Amino acid sequence: MNYELEFKESALKEWRKLDNSIRELFKKRLAERLVSPRVESSRLTGLPDCYKIKLRDAGYRLIYQICDKLVLVTVIAVGKRENNLVYRNAKERV
């Protein structure tokens, strides 16, 4: 069963600011996660039902939250890992 994808408004603004090549890499990974979103190695502690997608070479992270009742994956933050900013943004938005 495939999950639907949505973006929080603030995450969508961050998404639009990304370089096209970074967006394409995230799109491929998101497509995989919509089929199977719960990857235990990517689970975030302290944020309920939240997981991350890492682009190690580029240094970017995408944080998403899963809602099983609605069969929905919501992107809540996108950005560089520097200073843990993307994780702090995600924590504020959950």
mmCIF file of C-alpha atoms in Angstrom:
data_model
loop_
_atom_site.group_PDB
_atom_site.id
_atom_site.type_symbol
_atom_site.label_atom_id
_atom_site.label_comp_id
_atom_site.label_asym_id
_atom_site.label_seq_id
_atom_site.Cartn_x
_atom_site.Cartn_y
_atom_site.Cartn_z
ATOM 1 C CA MET A 1 0.000 0.000 0.000
ATOM 2 C CA ASN A 2 1.433 3.363 -1.015
ATOM 3 C CA TYR A 3 1.237 6.334 1.301
ATOM 4 C CA GLU A 4 0.212 9.778 0.086
ATOM 5 C CA LEU A 5 2.741 12.614 0.306
ATOM 6 C CA GLU A 6 2.153 16.127 1.588
ATOM 7 C CA PHE A 7 4.354 19.010 2.679
ATOM 8 C CA LYS A 8 3.906 21.384 5.573
ATOM 9 C CA GLU A 9 3.881 24.907 4.158
ATOM 10 C CA SER A 10 7.229 25.820 5.736
ATOM 11 C CA ALA A 11 8.812 22.593 4.457
ATOM 12 C CA LEU A 12 7.496 23.305 0.960
ATOM 13 C CA LYS A 13 9.245 26.695 1.008
ATOM 14 C CA GLU A 14 12.471 24.962 2.017
ATOM 15 C CA TRP A 15 11.937 22.361 -0.730
ATOM 16 C CA ARG A 16 11.544 25.044 -3.400
ATOM 17 C CA LYS A 17 14.833 26.670 -2.350
ATOM 18 C CA LEU A 18 16.779 23.448 -2.949
ATOM 19 C CA ASP A 19 18.943 22.975 -6.000
ATOM 20 C CA ASN A 20 17.267 20.846 -8.675
ATOM 21 C CA SER A 21 19.850 18.058 -8.351
ATOM 22 C CA ILE A 22 19.213 17.788 -4.583
ATOM 23 C CA ARG A 23 15.459 17.708 -5.173
ATOM 24 C CA GLU A 24 15.826 14.877 -7.676
ATOM 25 C CA LEU A 25 17.832 12.815 -5.190
ATOM 26 C CA PHE A 26 15.190 13.387 -2.511
ATOM 27 C CA LYS A 27 12.387 12.502 -4.970
ATOM 28 C CA LYS A 28 13.923 9.089 -5.617
ATOM 29 C CA ARG A 29 14.295 8.373 -1.907
ATOM 30 C CA LEU A 30 10.787 9.675 -1.130
ATOM 31 C CA ALA A 31 9.275 7.398 -3.783
ATOM 32 C CA GLU A 32 10.849 4.413 -1.994
ATOM 33 C CA ARG A 33 9.641 5.623 1.396
ATOM 34 C CA LEU A 34 6.046 6.043 0.209
ATOM 35 C CA VAL A 35 5.957 2.283 -0.337
ATOM 36 C CA SER A 36 7.681 1.425 2.945
ATOM 37 C CA PRO A 37 8.021 4.526 5.154
ATOM 38 C CA ARG A 38 9.115 2.925 8.447
ATOM 39 C CA VAL A 39 12.878 2.445 8.265
ATOM 40 C CA GLU A 40 14.054 1.758 11.819
ATOM 41 C CA SER A 41 17.602 2.957 11.193
ATOM 42 C CA SER A 42 16.177 6.345 10.173
ATOM 43 C CA ARG A 43 13.808 6.761 13.127
ATOM 44 C CA LEU A 44 14.238 9.997 15.110
ATOM 45 C CA THR A 45 14.152 9.874 18.879
ATOM 46 C CA GLY A 46 12.105 12.530 20.632
ATOM 47 C CA LEU A 47 9.861 13.104 17.619
ATOM 48 C CA PRO A 48 6.811 10.823 17.397
ATOM 49 C CA ASP A 49 6.554 8.787 14.172
ATOM 50 C CA CYS A 50 9.295 10.883 12.543
ATOM 51 C CA TYR A 51 12.016 9.600 10.258
ATOM 52 C CA LYS A 52 14.817 11.136 8.208
ATOM 53 C CA ILE A 53 16.238 10.771 4.745
ATOM 54 C CA LYS A 54 19.939 11.606 4.564
ATOM 55 C CA LEU A 55 21.900 12.803 1.572
ATOM 56 C CA ARG A 56 25.337 12.345 3.100
ATOM 57 C CA ASP A 57 27.444 13.755 0.276
ATOM 58 C CA ALA A 58 25.362 16.924 0.035
ATOM 59 C CA GLY A 59 24.806 17.231 3.786
ATOM 60 C CA TYR A 60 21.028 17.571 3.507
ATOM 61 C CA ARG A 61 18.288 15.975 5.579
ATOM 62 C CA LEU A 62 14.560 15.580 4.979
ATOM 63 C CA ILE A 63 12.399 14.914 8.038
ATOM 64 C CA TYR A 64 8.970 13.340 7.609
ATOM 65 C CA GLN A 65 6.174 12.162 9.871
ATOM 66 C CA ILE A 66 3.930 9.155 9.266
ATOM 67 C CA CYS A 67 0.199 9.060 9.939
ATOM 68 C CA ASP A 68 -1.034 5.476 9.505
ATOM 69 C CA LYS A 69 -4.708 6.353 9.994
ATOM 70 C CA LEU A 70 -4.642 8.663 6.970
ATOM 71 C CA VAL A 71 -2.002 6.610 5.081
ATOM 72 C CA LEU A 72 -0.019 9.836 4.835
ATOM 73 C CA VAL A 73 3.629 10.888 4.895
ATOM 74 C CA THR A 74 4.108 14.572 5.745
ATOM 75 C CA VAL A 75 7.418 16.312 5.080
ATOM 76 C CA ILE A 76 7.989 18.635 8.025
ATOM 77 C CA ALA A 77 11.511 19.978 7.416
ATOM 78 C CA VAL A 78 14.203 20.017 4.728
ATOM 79 C CA GLY A 79 17.673 21.485 5.042
ATOM 80 C CA LYS A 80 21.338 21.210 5.864
ATOM 81 C CA ARG A 81 22.396 19.242 8.903
ATOM 82 C CA GLU A 82 24.737 22.057 10.007
ATOM 83 C CA ASN A 83 24.136 23.112 13.625
ATOM 84 C CA ASN A 84 21.224 20.622 13.745
ATOM 85 C CA LEU A 85 18.981 23.355 12.315
ATOM 86 C CA VAL A 86 16.819 20.947 10.314
ATOM 87 C CA TYR A 87 16.177 18.854 13.435
ATOM 88 C CA ARG A 88 15.307 21.913 15.543
ATOM 89 C CA ASN A 89 12.907 23.114 12.839
ATOM 90 C CA ALA A 90 11.263 19.687 12.761
ATOM 91 C CA LYS A 91 10.847 19.643 16.534
ATOM 92 C CA GLU A 92 9.105 23.045 16.442
ATOM 93 C CA ARG A 93 6.764 21.969 13.634
ATOM 94 C CA VAL A 94 5.570 18.635 15.035
#
